Coordinates of C-alpha atoms in Angstrom, one line a residue:
M10 CA 0.0 0.0 0.0
I11 CA 1.4 3.4 -1.0
M12 CA -0.8 5.5 1.3
E13 CA -0.4 4.4 5.0
P14 CA -3.3 5.5 7.2
I15 CA -2.4 7.9 10.1
K16 CA -4.2 9.7 12.8
L17 CA -3.1 13.3 13.2
T18 CA -1.9 14.2 16.7
G19 CA -2.7 18.0 16.3
E20 CA 1.1 18.9 16.2
Y21 CA 1.7 21.5 13.4
D22 CA 4.9 23.1 12.1
P23 CA 4.3 26.2 9.9
S24 CA 7.8 26.2 8.7
P25 CA 8.0 25.9 4.8
A26 CA 9.1 22.5 3.7
C27 CA 9.1 23.3 0.0
R28 CA 8.4 26.4 -2.0
G29 CA 8.8 27.7 -5.6
M30 CA 7.7 30.2 -8.2
C31 CA 5.1 28.8 -10.6
A32 CA 6.0 29.0 -14.3
Q33 CA 2.3 29.2 -15.2
C34 CA 0.8 31.8 -12.8
G35 CA 4.0 33.5 -11.7
K36 CA 3.1 33.3 -8.0
E37 CA 5.1 31.5 -5.2
H38 CA 3.4 28.5 -3.7
V39 CA 4.4 26.9 -0.4
V40 CA 3.9 23.5 1.4
P41 CA 4.6 23.7 5.2
I42 CA 6.0 21.0 7.3
G43 CA 2.6 20.9 9.0
P44 CA 1.9 17.6 10.7
A45 CA 4.6 15.7 8.8
R46 CA 7.5 16.0 11.3
E47 CA 6.5 13.1 13.6
P48 CA 5.7 10.7 10.7
A49 CA 9.1 11.6 9.2
M50 CA 10.9 10.7 12.3
A51 CA 8.8 7.6 12.8
L52 CA 9.9 6.5 9.4
L53 CA 13.5 7.1 10.2
R54 CA 13.2 5.1 13.5
T55 CA 11.6 2.2 11.6
M56 CA 14.4 2.2 9.0
E57 CA 17.0 2.1 11.7
R58 CA 15.4 -0.7 13.6
E59 CA 14.8 -2.8 10.5
R60 CA 18.0 -1.8 8.8
R61 CA 16.3 -1.7 5.4
I62 CA 13.8 0.2 3.3
D63 CA 11.7 -2.6 1.8
L64 CA 9.4 -2.4 4.8
S65 CA 6.4 -3.9 3.2
V66 CA 7.9 -7.4 3.2
P67 CA 8.9 -9.7 6.1
A68 CA 12.4 -9.6 7.1
D69 CA 13.3 -13.0 5.6
Q70 CA 12.1 -11.8 2.2
A71 CA 14.2 -8.6 2.3
D72 CA 16.2 -7.5 -0.7
P73 CA 19.9 -7.3 0.3
R74 CA 20.2 -4.3 -2.1
L75 CA 17.8 -2.3 0.1
T76 CA 19.8 -2.5 3.4
I77 CA 20.4 0.9 4.9
D78 CA 24.2 -0.1 5.3
Y79 CA 24.4 1.2 1.7
L80 CA 23.9 4.7 3.2
Y81 CA 27.0 4.5 5.4
G82 CA 29.4 3.4 2.6
P83 CA 31.0 5.2 -0.2
A84 CA 27.6 6.3 -1.6
R85 CA 27.0 8.2 1.6
G86 CA 23.6 9.2 2.9
Q87 CA 20.4 10.1 1.1
M88 CA 17.3 12.2 1.5
F89 CA 13.9 10.6 2.4
G90 CA 10.6 12.3 2.6
V91 CA 7.0 11.9 3.8
L92 CA 3.9 13.7 2.7
V93 CA 0.8 13.7 4.9
V94 CA -2.3 13.7 2.7
R95 CA -6.1 13.7 3.0
D96 CA -8.0 11.5 0.5
Q97 CA -11.5 12.3 -1.0
S98 CA -13.2 10.5 1.8
G99 CA -11.5 12.5 4.4
N100 CA -9.1 9.8 5.5
T101 CA -5.5 10.9 6.3
G102 CA -2.5 9.0 5.5
V103 CA 1.3 9.2 4.7
L104 CA 3.2 8.8 1.5
K105 CA 7.0 8.1 1.5
A106 CA 9.8 8.7 -1.0
F107 CA 13.5 8.5 -1.4
S108 CA 15.6 10.8 -3.6
G109 CA 16.9 9.8 -6.9
Q110 CA 17.6 6.0 -7.1
Y111 CA 18.2 3.8 -4.2
N112 CA 21.3 1.7 -4.8
S113 CA 20.7 1.9 -8.5
L114 CA 16.9 1.0 -8.1
W115 CA 14.3 3.6 -9.3
Q116 CA 11.3 1.7 -7.7
V117 CA 10.8 0.0 -4.3
D118 CA 7.5 -1.4 -3.2
G119 CA 5.6 0.9 -0.9
W120 CA 7.5 4.0 -2.0
V121 CA 6.1 6.4 -4.6
D122 CA 7.5 6.2 -8.1
P123 CA 9.7 8.7 -10.0
L124 CA 8.2 11.1 -12.5
L125 CA 9.3 9.1 -15.4
D126 CA 8.5 5.8 -17.0
V127 CA 11.3 3.6 -15.8
Q128 CA 11.2 1.1 -18.6
R129 CA 11.2 3.9 -21.2
F130 CA 14.1 5.5 -19.5
Y131 CA 16.2 2.4 -19.7
R132 CA 15.0 1.5 -23.2
E133 CA 15.8 5.1 -24.7
T134 CA 19.0 5.9 -22.8
R135 CA 21.0 2.6 -22.9
D136 CA 22.6 3.2 -26.2
A137 CA 23.5 6.9 -25.5
E138 CA 25.0 6.0 -22.0
R139 CA 27.1 3.3 -23.5
H140 CA 28.4 5.7 -26.2
I141 CA 29.3 8.4 -23.6
K142 CA 31.1 5.8 -21.5
R143 CA 32.9 4.6 -24.5
L144 CA 34.0 8.2 -25.3
G145 CA 35.2 8.6 -21.7
R146 CA 37.4 5.5 -22.0
D147 CA 38.8 6.8 -25.3
I148 CA 39.6 10.3 -23.8
V149 CA 41.5 8.8 -20.9
A150 CA 43.7 6.9 -23.4
L151 CA 44.7 10.1 -25.2
P152 CA 47.5 12.4 -24.0
D153 CA 46.6 15.5 -22.0
G154 CA 46.2 18.6 -24.3
S155 CA 46.2 16.7 -27.5
P156 CA 43.9 17.9 -30.3
Q157 CA 42.2 14.5 -30.4
R158 CA 41.6 14.5 -26.7
R159 CA 40.1 18.1 -27.0
S160 CA 37.9 17.0 -29.9
L161 CA 36.5 14.0 -28.1
V162 CA 35.9 16.0 -24.9
A163 CA 33.6 18.4 -26.9
V164 CA 31.9 15.3 -28.5
R165 CA 31.2 13.9 -25.2
K166 CA 30.0 17.0 -23.8
K167 CA 27.5 17.6 -26.7
A168 CA 26.3 13.9 -26.3
S169 CA 25.7 14.3 -22.6
Q170 CA 23.8 17.5 -23.1
T171 CA 21.7 15.9 -25.7
L172 CA 21.0 12.9 -23.5
M173 CA 20.0 15.1 -20.6
R174 CA 17.6 17.0 -22.7
E175 CA 15.9 13.7 -23.7
I176 CA 15.7 12.6 -20.0
H177 CA 14.3 15.8 -19.0
G178 CA 11.6 15.3 -21.6
M179 CA 10.7 11.9 -20.0
F180 CA 9.8 13.5 -16.7
M181 CA 6.0 14.3 -16.6
V182 CA 5.1 16.9 -14.0
S183 CA 1.6 17.0 -12.5
N184 CA -0.1 19.8 -10.5
F185 CA -3.3 20.3 -8.5
R186 CA -5.1 21.9 -11.5
G187 CA -5.2 18.6 -13.2
E188 CA -2.5 19.6 -15.6
R189 CA 0.5 17.4 -16.6
V190 CA 3.5 18.6 -18.7
P191 CA 7.0 17.6 -19.6
L192 CA 9.6 18.9 -17.0
P193 CA 11.0 21.7 -19.2
Q194 CA 7.5 23.3 -19.4
A195 CA 7.2 23.2 -15.6
V196 CA 10.6 24.9 -14.8
Y197 CA 10.5 28.5 -13.6
G198 CA 13.1 30.8 -15.1
S199 CA 15.2 30.7 -18.4
E200 CA 18.4 29.3 -16.8
G201 CA 19.5 25.8 -17.8
I202 CA 17.8 22.9 -15.9
P203 CA 20.1 21.4 -13.3
T204 CA 20.9 17.7 -13.4
G205 CA 18.7 15.9 -10.9
T206 CA 15.7 18.3 -11.2
G207 CA 12.5 16.2 -10.4
D208 CA 14.4 13.4 -8.7
C209 CA 14.0 14.6 -5.1
C210 CA 11.5 13.5 -2.7
A211 CA 9.2 16.6 -2.7
P212 CA 8.5 16.3 -6.5
K213 CA 7.9 12.5 -6.3
L214 CA 5.5 13.0 -3.4
L215 CA 3.5 15.8 -4.7
N216 CA 3.4 14.2 -8.1
H217 CA 1.8 11.1 -6.7
A218 CA -0.7 13.1 -4.6
A219 CA -1.7 15.2 -7.6
M220 CA -2.2 12.2 -9.8
H221 CA -4.3 10.3 -7.2
G222 CA -6.6 13.1 -5.9
L223 CA -4.8 13.4 -2.6
I224 CA -4.5 16.7 -0.8
P225 CA -1.1 17.5 0.9
L226 CA -1.3 18.6 4.5
G227 CA 2.4 18.7 5.4
L228 CA 5.7 17.5 4.1
A229 CA 9.1 16.7 5.7
E230 CA 12.3 15.6 4.2
F231 CA 15.2 14.2 6.3
Y232 CA 18.6 12.8 5.7
C233 CA 19.7 9.3 6.6
G234 CA 23.3 7.9 6.6
R235 CA 26.8 9.1 6.4
T236 CA 27.4 12.9 6.2
N237 CA 27.7 14.2 2.6
R238 CA 31.0 15.2 1.3
S239 CA 30.2 19.0 1.7
E240 CA 29.1 18.4 5.2
T241 CA 25.7 20.1 4.6
R242 CA 23.5 17.1 5.4
H243 CA 23.6 15.2 8.6
H244 CA 21.8 12.0 9.8
G245 CA 18.4 12.6 11.2
E246 CA 18.1 16.2 10.3
I247 CA 15.0 17.7 8.4
Y248 CA 15.8 20.0 5.5
P249 CA 13.7 22.1 3.2
S250 CA 13.6 21.3 -0.4
C251 CA 16.4 22.7 -2.5
L252 CA 15.5 26.0 -4.2
H253 CA 18.1 26.0 -7.0
K254 CA 17.0 22.5 -8.4
C255 CA 13.6 21.2 -7.5
G256 CA 12.4 24.6 -6.2
R257 CA 12.2 25.6 -9.9
I258 CA 9.3 23.1 -10.6
L259 CA 7.7 22.9 -7.1
G260 CA 5.7 26.2 -7.7
Y261 CA 4.1 24.6 -10.8
M262 CA 3.5 21.4 -9.0
V263 CA 1.7 23.0 -6.0
C264 CA -0.3 25.4 -8.1
G265 CA -4.0 24.8 -7.6
L266 CA -3.5 23.3 -4.2
E267 CA -5.0 26.4 -2.4
E268 CA -8.2 26.0 -4.2
R269 CA -8.7 22.4 -3.1
E270 CA -7.7 22.7 0.5

């Protein structure tokens, strides 16, 4: 089950969990932490107790790829998030998400899906990724500063940019007005789209809610695992969504919510 039932305790944190300017209406939209802090910490405690994230299966059926030991190794930690929602019958529940892929897996039972069709992603990017990796190997084999190396570096850069544009076009972004567009159309501002836009917890959670008629009541994202290299993320801490990346689509995604609350 994706939406897990929950009874609200009455605790409410008005601090913004995510915010962004909307590419469509030009206004800023905000989702508060609201009642999501305690469910977020409860999820973290469960992950720490079970030592895994495939929480919907018995321990003897756990996938070894989904252990949280992965978060304390070379890959370091990762962001996780919960969204407290209300369905059309008035029932409240919690959705959960992890940022990006977990140990190279896009999908895990019980966690919301990414904004793209995973099978299409693999099908349409496999050859391009192999080509880019092959160029990388060829570049390493050439002398530094050689004309051939500079030429191949330029070819690889162009191939990578083309692939990223294609990937961005696969991300379908929903909002609470019932609209759904490719990611580039949802981005606020004219600057280039940063790598990883749309991969974070907040976009995944809000997208699922919008597509399934659920009303967000609060959102909280926390970090689990080894401190990141820049030492800006620490285990067990709650952080707002990034403004420079996913913040550029979150305004579009939340647009229309105030009319449905």
